[in-house]
mmCIF file of N, CA and C in Angstrom:
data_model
loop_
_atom_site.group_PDB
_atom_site.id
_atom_site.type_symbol
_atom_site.label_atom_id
_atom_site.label_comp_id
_atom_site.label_asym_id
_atom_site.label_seq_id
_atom_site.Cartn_x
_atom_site.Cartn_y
_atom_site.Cartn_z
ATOM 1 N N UNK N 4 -34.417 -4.971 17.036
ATOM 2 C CA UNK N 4 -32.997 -5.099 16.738
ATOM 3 C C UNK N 4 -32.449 -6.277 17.533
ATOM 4 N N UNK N 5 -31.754 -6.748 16.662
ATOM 5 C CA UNK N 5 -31.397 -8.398 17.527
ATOM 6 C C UNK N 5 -29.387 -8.103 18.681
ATOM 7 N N UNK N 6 -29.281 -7.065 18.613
ATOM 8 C CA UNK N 6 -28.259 -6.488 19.660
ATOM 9 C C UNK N 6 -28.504 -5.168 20.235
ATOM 10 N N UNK N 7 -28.699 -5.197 21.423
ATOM 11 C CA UNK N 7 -29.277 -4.266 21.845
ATOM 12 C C UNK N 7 -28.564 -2.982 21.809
ATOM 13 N N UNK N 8 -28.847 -1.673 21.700
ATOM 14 C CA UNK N 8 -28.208 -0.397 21.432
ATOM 15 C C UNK N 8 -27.362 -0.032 22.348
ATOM 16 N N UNK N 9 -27.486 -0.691 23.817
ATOM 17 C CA UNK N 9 -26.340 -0.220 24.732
ATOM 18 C C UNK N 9 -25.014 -1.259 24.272
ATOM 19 N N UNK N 10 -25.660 -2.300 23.510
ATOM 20 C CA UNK N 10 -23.687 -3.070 23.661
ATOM 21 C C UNK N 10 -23.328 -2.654 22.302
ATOM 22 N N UNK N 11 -24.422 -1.787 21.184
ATOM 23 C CA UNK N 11 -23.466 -1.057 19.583
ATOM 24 C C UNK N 11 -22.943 -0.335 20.179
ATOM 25 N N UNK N 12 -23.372 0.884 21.329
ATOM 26 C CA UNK N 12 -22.582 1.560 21.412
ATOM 27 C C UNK N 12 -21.327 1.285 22.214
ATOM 28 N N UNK N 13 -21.309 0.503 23.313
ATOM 29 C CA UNK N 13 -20.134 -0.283 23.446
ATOM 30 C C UNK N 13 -18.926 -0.676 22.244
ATOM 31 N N UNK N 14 -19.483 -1.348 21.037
ATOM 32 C CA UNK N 14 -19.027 -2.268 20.532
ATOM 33 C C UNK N 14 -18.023 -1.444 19.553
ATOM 34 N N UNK N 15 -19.014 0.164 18.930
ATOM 35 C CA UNK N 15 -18.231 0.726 18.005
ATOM 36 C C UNK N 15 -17.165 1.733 18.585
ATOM 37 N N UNK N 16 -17.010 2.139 18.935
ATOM 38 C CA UNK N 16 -16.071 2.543 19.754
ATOM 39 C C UNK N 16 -14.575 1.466 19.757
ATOM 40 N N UNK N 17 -14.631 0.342 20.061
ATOM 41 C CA UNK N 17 -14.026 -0.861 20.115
ATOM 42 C C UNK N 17 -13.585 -0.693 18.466
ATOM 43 N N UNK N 18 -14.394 -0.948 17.682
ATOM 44 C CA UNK N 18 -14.772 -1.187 16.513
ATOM 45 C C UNK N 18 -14.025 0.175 15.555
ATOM 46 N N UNK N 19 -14.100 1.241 16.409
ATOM 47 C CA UNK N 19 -13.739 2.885 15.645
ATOM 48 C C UNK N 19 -11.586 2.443 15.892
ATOM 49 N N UNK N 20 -11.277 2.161 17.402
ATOM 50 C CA UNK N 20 -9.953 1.800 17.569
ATOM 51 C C UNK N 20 -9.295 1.052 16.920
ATOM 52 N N UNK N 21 -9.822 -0.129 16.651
ATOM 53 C CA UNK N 21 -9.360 -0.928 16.071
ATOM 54 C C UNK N 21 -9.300 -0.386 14.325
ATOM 55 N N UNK N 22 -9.795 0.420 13.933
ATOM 56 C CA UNK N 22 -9.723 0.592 12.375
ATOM 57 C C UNK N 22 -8.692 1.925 12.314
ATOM 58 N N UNK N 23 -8.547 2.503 13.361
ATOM 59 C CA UNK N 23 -7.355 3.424 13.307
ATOM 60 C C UNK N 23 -6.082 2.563 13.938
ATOM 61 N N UNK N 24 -6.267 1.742 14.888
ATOM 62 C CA UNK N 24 -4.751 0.967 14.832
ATOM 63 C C UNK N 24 -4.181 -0.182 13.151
ATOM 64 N N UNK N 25 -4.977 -0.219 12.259
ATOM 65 C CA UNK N 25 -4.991 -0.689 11.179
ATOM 66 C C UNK N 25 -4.506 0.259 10.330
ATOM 67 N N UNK N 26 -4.991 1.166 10.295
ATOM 68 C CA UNK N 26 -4.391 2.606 9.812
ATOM 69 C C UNK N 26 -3.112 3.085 9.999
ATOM 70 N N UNK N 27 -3.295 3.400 11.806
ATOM 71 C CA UNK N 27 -1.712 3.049 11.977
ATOM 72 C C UNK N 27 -0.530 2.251 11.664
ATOM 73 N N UNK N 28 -0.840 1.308 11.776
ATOM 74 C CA UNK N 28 -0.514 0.215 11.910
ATOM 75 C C UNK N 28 0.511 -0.240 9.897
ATOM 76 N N UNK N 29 -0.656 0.547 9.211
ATOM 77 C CA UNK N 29 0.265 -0.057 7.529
ATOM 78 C C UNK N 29 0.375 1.346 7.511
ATOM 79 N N UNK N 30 -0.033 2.970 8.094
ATOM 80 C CA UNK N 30 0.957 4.204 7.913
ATOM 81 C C UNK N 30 2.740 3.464 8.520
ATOM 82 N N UNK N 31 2.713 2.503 9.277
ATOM 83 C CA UNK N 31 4.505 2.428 9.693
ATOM 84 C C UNK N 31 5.174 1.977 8.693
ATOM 85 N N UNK N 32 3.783 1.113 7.916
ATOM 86 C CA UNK N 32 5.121 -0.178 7.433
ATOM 87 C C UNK N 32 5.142 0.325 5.690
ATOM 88 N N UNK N 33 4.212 1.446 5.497
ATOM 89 C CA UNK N 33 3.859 1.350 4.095
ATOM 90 C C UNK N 33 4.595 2.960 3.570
ATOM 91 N N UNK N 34 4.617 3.808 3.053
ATOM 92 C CA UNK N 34 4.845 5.033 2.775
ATOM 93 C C UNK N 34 3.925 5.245 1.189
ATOM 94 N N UNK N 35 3.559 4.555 0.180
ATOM 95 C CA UNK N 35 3.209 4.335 -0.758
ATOM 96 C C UNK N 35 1.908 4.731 -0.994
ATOM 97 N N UNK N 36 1.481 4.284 -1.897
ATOM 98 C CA UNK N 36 -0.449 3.930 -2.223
ATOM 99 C C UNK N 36 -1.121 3.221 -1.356
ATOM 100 N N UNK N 37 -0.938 2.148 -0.862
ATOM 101 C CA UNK N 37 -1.281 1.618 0.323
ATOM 102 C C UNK N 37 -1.492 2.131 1.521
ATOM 103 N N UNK N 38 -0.927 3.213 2.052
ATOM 104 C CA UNK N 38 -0.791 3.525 2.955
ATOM 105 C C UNK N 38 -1.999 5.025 3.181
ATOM 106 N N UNK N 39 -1.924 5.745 1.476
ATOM 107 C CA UNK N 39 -3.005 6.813 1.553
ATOM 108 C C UNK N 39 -4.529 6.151 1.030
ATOM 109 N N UNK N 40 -4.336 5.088 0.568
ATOM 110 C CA UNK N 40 -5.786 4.749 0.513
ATOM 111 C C UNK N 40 -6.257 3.714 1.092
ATOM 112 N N UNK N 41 -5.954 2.910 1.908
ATOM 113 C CA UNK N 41 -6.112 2.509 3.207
ATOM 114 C C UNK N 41 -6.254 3.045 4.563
ATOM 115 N N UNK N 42 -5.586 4.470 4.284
ATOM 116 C CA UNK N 42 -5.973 5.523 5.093
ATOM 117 C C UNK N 42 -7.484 6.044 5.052
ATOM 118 N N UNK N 43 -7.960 6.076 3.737
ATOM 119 C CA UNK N 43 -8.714 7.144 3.342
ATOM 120 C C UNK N 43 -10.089 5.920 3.440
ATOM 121 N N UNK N 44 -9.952 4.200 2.921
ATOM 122 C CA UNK N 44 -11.132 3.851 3.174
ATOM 123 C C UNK N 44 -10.918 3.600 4.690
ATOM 124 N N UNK N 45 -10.333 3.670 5.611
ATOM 125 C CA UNK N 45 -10.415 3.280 7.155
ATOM 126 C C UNK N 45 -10.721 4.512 7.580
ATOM 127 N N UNK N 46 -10.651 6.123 7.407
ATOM 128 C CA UNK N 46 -11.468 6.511 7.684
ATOM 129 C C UNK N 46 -12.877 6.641 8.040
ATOM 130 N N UNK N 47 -13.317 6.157 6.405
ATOM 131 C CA UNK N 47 -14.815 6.093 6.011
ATOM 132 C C UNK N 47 -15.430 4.707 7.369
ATOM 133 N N UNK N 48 -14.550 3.872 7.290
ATOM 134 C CA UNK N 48 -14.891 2.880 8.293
ATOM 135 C C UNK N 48 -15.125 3.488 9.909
ATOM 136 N N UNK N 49 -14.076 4.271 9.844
ATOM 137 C CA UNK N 49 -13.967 4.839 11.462
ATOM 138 C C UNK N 49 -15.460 5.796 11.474
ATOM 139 N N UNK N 50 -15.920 6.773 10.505
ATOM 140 C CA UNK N 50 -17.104 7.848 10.546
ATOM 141 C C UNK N 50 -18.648 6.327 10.467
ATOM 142 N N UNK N 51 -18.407 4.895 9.637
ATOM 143 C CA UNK N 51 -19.448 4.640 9.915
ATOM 144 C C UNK N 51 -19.616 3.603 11.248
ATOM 145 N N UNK N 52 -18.815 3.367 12.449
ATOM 146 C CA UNK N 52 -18.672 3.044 13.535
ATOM 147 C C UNK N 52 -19.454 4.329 14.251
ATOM 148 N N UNK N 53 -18.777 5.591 14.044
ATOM 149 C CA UNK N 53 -19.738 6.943 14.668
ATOM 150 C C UNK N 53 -21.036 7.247 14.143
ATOM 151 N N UNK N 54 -21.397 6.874 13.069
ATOM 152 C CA UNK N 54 -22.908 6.889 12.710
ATOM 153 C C UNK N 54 -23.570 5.791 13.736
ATOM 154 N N UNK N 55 -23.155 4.880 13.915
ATOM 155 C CA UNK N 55 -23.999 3.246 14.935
ATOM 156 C C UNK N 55 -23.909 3.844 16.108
ATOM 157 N N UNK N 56 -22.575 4.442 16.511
ATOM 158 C CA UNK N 56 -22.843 4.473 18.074
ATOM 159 C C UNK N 56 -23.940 5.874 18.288
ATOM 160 N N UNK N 57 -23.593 7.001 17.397
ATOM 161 C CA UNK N 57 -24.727 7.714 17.719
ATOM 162 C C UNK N 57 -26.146 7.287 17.350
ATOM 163 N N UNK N 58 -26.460 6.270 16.600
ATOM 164 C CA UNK N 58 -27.562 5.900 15.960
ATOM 165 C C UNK N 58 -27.697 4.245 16.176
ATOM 166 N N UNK N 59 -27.778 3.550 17.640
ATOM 167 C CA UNK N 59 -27.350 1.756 16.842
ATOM 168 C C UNK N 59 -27.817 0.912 16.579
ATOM 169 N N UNK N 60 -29.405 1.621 16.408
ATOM 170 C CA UNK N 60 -30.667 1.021 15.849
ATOM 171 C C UNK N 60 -30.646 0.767 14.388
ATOM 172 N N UNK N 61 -29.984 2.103 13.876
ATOM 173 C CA UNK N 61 -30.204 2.378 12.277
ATOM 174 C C UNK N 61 -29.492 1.705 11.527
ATOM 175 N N UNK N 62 -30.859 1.094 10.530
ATOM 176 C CA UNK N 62 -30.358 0.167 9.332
ATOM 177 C C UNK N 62 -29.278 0.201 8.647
ATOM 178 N N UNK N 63 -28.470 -1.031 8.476
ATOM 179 C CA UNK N 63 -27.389 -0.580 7.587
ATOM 180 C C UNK N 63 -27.184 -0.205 6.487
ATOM 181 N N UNK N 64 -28.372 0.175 5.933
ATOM 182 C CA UNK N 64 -27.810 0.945 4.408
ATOM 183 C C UNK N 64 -28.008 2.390 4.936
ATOM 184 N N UNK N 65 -28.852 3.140 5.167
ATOM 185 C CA UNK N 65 -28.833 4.433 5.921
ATOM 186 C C UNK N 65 -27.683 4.858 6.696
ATOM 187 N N UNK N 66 -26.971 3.620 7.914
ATOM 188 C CA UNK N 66 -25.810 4.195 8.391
ATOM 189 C C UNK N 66 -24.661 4.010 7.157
ATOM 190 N N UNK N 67 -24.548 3.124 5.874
ATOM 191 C CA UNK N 67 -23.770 3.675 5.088
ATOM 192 C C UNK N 67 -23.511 4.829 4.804
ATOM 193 N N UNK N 68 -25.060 5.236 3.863
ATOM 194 C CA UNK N 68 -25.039 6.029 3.097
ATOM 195 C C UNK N 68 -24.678 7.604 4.077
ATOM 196 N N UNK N 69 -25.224 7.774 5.162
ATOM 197 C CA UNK N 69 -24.626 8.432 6.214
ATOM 198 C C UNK N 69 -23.231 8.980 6.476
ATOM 199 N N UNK N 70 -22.811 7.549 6.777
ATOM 200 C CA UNK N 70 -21.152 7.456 6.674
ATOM 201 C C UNK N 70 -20.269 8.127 5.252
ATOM 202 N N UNK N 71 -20.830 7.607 4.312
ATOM 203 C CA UNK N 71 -20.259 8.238 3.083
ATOM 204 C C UNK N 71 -20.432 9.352 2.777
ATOM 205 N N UNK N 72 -21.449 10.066 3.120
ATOM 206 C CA UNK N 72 -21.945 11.328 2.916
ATOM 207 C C UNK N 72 -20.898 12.381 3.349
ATOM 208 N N UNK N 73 -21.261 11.789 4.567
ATOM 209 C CA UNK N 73 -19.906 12.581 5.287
ATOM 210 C C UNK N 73 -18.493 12.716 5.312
ATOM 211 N N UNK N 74 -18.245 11.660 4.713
ATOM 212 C CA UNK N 74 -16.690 11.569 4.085
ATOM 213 C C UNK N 74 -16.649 12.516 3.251
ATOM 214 N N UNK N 75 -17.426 12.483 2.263
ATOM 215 C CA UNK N 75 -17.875 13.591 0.718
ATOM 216 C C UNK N 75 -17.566 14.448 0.884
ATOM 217 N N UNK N 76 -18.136 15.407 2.072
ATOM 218 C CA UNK N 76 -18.727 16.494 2.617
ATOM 219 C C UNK N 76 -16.748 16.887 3.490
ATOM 220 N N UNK N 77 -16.139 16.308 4.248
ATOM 221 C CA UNK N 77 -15.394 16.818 4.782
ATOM 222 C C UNK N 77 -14.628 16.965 3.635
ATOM 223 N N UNK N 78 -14.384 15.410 2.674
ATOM 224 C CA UNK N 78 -13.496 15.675 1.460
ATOM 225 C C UNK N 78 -13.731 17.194 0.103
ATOM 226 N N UNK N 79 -14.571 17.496 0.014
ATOM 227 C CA UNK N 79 -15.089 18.807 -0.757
ATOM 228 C C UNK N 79 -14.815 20.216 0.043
ATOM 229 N N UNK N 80 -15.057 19.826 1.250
ATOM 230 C CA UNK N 80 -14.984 21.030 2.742
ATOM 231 C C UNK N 80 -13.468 21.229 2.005
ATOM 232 N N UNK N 81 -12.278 20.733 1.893
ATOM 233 C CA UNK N 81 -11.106 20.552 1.834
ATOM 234 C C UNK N 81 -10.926 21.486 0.097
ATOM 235 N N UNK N 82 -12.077 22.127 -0.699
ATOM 236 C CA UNK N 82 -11.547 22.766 -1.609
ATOM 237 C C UNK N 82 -11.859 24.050 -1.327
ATOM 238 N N UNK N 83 -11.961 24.468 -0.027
ATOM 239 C CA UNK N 83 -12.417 25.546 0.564
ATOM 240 C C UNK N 83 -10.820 26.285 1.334
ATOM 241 N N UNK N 84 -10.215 25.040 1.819
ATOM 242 C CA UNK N 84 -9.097 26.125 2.087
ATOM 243 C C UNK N 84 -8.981 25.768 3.634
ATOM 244 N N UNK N 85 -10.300 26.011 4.117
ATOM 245 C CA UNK N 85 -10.429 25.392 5.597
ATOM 246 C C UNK N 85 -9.562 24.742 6.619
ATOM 247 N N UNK N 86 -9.895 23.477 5.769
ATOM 248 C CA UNK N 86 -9.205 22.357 6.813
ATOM 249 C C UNK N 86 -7.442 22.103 6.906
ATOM 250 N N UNK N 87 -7.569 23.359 5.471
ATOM 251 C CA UNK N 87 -5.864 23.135 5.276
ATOM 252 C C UNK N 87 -5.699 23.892 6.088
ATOM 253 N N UNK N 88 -5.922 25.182 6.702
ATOM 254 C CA UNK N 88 -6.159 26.195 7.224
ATOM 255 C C UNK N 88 -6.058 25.685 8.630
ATOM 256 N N UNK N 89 -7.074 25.142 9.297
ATOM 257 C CA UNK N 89 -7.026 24.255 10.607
ATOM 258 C C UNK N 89 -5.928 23.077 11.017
ATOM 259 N N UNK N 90 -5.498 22.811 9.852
ATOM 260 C CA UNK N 90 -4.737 21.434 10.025
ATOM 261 C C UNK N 90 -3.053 21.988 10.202
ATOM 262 N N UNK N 91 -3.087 23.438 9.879
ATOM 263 C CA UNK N 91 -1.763 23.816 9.967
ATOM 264 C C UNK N 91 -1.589 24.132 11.537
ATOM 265 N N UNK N 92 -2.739 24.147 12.070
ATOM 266 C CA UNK N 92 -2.808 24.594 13.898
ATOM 267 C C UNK N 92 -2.875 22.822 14.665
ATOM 268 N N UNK N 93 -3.103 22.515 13.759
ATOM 269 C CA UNK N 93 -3.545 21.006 15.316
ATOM 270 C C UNK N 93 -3.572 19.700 14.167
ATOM 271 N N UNK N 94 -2.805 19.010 14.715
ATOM 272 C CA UNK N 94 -2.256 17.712 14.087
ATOM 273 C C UNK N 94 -3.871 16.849 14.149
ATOM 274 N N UNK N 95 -4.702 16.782 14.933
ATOM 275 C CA UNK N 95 -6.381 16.270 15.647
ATOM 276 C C UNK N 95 -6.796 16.866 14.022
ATOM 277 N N UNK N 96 -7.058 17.903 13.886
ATOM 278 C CA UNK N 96 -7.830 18.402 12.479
ATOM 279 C C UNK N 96 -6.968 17.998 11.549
ATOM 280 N N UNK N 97 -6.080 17.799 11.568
ATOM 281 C CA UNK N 97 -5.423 17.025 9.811
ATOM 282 C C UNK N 97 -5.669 15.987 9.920
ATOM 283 N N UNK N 98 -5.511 14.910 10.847
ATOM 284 C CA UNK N 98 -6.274 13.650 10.428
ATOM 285 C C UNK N 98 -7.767 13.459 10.208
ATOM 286 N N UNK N 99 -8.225 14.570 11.310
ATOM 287 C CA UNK N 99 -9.984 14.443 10.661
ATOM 288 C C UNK N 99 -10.474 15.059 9.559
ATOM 289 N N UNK N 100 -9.719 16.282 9.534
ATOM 290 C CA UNK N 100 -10.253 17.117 8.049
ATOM 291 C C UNK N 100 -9.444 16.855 6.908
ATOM 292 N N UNK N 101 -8.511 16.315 7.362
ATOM 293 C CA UNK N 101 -7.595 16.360 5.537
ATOM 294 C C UNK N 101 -6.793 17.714 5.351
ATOM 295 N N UNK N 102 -6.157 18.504 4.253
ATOM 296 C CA UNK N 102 -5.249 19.177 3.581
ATOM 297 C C UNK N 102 -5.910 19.357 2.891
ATOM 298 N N UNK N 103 -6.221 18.747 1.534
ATOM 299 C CA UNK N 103 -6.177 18.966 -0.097
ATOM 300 C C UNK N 103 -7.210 17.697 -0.421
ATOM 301 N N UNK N 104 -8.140 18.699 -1.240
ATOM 302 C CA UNK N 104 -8.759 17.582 -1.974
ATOM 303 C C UNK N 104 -7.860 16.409 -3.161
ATOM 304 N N UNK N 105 -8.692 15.503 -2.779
ATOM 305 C CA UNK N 105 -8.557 14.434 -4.080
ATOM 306 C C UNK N 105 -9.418 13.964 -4.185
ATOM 307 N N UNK N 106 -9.725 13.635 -5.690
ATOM 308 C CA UNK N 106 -11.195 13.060 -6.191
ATOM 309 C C UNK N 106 -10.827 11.624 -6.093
ATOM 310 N N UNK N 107 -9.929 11.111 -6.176
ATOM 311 C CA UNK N 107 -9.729 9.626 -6.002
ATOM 312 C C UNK N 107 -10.376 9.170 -4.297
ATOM 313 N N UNK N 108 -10.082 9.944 -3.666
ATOM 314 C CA UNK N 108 -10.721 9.827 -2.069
ATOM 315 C C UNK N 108 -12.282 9.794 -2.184
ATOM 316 N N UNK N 109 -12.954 10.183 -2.971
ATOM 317 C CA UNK N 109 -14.532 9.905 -3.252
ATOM 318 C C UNK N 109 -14.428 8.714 -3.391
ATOM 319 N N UNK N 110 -13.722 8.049 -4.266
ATOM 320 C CA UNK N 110 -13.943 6.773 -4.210
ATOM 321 C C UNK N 110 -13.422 5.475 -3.021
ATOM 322 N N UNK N 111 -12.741 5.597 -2.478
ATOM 323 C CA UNK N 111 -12.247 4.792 -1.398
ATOM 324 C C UNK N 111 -12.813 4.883 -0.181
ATOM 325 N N UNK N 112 -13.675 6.259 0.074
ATOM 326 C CA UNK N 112 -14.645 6.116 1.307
ATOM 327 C C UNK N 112 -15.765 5.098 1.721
ATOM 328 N N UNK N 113 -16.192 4.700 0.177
ATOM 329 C CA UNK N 113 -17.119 3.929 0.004
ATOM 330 C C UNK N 113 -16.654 2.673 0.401
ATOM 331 N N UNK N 114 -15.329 2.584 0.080
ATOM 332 C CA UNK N 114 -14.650 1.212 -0.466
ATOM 333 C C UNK N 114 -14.429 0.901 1.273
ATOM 334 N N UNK N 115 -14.488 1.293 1.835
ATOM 335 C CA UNK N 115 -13.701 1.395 3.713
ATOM 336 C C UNK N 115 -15.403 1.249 3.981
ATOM 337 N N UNK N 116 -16.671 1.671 3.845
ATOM 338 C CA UNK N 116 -18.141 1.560 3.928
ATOM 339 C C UNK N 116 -18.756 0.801 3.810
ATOM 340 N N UNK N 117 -18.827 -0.172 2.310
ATOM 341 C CA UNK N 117 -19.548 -1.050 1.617
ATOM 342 C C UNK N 117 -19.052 -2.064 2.538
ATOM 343 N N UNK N 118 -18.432 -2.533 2.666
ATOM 344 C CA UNK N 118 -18.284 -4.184 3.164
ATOM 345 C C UNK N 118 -18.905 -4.433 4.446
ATOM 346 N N UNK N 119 -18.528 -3.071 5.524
ATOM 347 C CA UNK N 119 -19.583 -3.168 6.607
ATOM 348 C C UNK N 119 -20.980 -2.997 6.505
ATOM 349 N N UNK N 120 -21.286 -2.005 5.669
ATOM 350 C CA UNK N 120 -22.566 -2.558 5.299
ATOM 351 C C UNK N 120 -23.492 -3.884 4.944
ATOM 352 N N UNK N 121 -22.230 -4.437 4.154
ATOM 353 C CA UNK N 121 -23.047 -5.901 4.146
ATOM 354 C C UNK N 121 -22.539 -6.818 5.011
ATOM 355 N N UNK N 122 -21.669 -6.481 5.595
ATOM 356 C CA UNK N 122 -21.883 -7.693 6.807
ATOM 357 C C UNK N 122 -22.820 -7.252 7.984
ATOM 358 N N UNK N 123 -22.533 -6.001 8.038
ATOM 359 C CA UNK N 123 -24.057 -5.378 8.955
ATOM 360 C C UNK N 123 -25.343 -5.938 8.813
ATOM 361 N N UNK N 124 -25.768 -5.659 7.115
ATOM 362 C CA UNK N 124 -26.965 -6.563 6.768
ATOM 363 C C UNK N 124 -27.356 -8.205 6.594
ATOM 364 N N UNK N 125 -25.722 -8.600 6.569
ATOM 365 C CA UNK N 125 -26.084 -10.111 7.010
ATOM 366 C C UNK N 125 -25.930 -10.708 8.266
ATOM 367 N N UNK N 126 -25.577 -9.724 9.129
ATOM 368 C CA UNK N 126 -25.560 -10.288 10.443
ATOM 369 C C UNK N 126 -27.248 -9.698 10.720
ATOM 370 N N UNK N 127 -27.417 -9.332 10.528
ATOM 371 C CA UNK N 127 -28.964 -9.075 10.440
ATOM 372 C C UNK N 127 -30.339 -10.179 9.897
ATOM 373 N N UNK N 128 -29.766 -10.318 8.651
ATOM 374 C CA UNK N 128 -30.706 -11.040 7.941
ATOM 375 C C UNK N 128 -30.717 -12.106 8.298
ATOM 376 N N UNK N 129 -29.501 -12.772 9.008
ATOM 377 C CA UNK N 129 -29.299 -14.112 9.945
ATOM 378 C C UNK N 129 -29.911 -14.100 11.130
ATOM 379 N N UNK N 130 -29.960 -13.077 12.090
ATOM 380 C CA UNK N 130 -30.675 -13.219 13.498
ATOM 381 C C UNK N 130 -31.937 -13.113 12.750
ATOM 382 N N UNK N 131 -32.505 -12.275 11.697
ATOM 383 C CA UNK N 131 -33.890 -12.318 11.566
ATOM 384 C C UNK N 131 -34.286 -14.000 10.899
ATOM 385 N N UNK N 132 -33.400 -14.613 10.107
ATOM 386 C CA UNK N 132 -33.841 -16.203 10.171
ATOM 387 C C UNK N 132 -33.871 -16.920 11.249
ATOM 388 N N UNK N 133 -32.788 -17.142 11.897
ATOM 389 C CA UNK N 133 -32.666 -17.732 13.509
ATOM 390 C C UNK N 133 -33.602 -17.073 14.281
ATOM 391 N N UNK N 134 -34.623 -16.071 14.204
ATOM 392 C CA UNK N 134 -35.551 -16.169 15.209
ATOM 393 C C UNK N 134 -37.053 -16.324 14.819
ATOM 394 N N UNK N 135 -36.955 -17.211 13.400
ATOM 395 C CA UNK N 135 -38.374 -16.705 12.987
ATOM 396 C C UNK N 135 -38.859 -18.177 13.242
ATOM 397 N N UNK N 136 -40.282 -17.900 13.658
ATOM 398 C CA UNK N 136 -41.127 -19.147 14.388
ATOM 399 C C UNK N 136 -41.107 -20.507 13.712
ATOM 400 N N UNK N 137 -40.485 -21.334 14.034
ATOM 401 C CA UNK N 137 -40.794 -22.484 13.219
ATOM 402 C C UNK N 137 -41.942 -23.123 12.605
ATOM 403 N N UNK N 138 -42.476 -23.617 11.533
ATOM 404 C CA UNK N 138 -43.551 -23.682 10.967
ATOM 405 C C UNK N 138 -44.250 -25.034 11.745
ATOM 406 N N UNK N 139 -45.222 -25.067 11.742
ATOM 407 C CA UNK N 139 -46.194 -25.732 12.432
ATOM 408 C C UNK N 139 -47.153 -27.374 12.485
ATOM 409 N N UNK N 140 -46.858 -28.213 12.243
ATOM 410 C CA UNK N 140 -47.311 -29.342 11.905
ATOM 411 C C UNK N 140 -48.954 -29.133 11.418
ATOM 412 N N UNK N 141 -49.521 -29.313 10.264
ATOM 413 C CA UNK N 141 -50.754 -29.298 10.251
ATOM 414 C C UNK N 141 -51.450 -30.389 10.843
ATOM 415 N N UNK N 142 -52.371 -30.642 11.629
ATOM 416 C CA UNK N 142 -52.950 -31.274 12.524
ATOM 417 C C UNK N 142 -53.902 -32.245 11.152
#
C-alpha cells in the first residue's frame, strides 16, 4: 500500500468530519431536496471513511461495496420500526439510523460512495505507476 495504514487511519477520521460539516453545513442553508439527499449521499461518504479507518489496507472497490452495503442494511433496518423507535430517545440514533424508509435513499448512498471509490483507485493506480522500475537500456 503506497500510504501507510497508520496515517488512513489518521486521515479518515479528518476525512469522516469534514463530510458531516458539509452536511451540516447545506442542512443551514438548504431546507429542500438538496439538503435530504446530500444528506443521505454524505452519509454513505461518512460509513465509507469508517470502512478505511477500520480496514486502510482494503481495496477500494471492497471498501465501497462495504460502505454501501451498509447504508442498505441500516436504510431497510428502518422498515422494521426500530430506528424510528430509537431515534425518538436520542437525537445520535436519528442521524445514524434514520426514521422511515425511502427507496430513493438506495440510490444516493452509492452516489456519496462511487466517486471516492474512484479517486481511491486512482490515487492508487498513480503511486502504482510512479513506483514502477524504469525500463532498462538493452546493452
Amino acid at each position: 500500500m503506497w500510504i501507510k495504514a497508520r496515517t488512513v487511519r489518521l486521515l479518515m477520521p479528518v476525512a469522516a468530519l469534514l463530510f458531516l460539516g458539509l452536511a451540516l453545513l447545506i442542512r443551514a442553508v438548504d431546507d429542500g431536496a438538496l439538503r435530504q439527499y446530500s444528506g443521505t449521499a454524505l452519509y454513505g461518504s461518512m460509513v465509507w471513511a469508517a470502512v478505511l479507518f477500520l480496514a486502510p489496507r482494503m481495496a477500494p472497490v471492497p471498501a465501497g461495496i462495504i460502505a454501501t452495503v451498509f447504508c442498505w442494511a441500516v436504510e431497510i433496518a428502518q422498515l422494521t420500526g426500530l430506528p424510528a423507535e430509537l431515534s425518538e430517545r436520542s437525537q445520535a440514533a436519528r442521524l445514524a439510523l434514520g426514521v422511515q424508509f425511502d427507496p430513493v435513499d438506495l440510490a444516493w448512498y452509492p452516489a456519496g460512495v462511487v466517486p471516492l471509490v474512484v479517486l481511491h483507485h486512482l490515487a492508487c493506480a498513480h503511486h502504482r505507476r510512479a513506483t514502477l522500475p524504469l525500463p532498462q537500456p538493452a546493452d
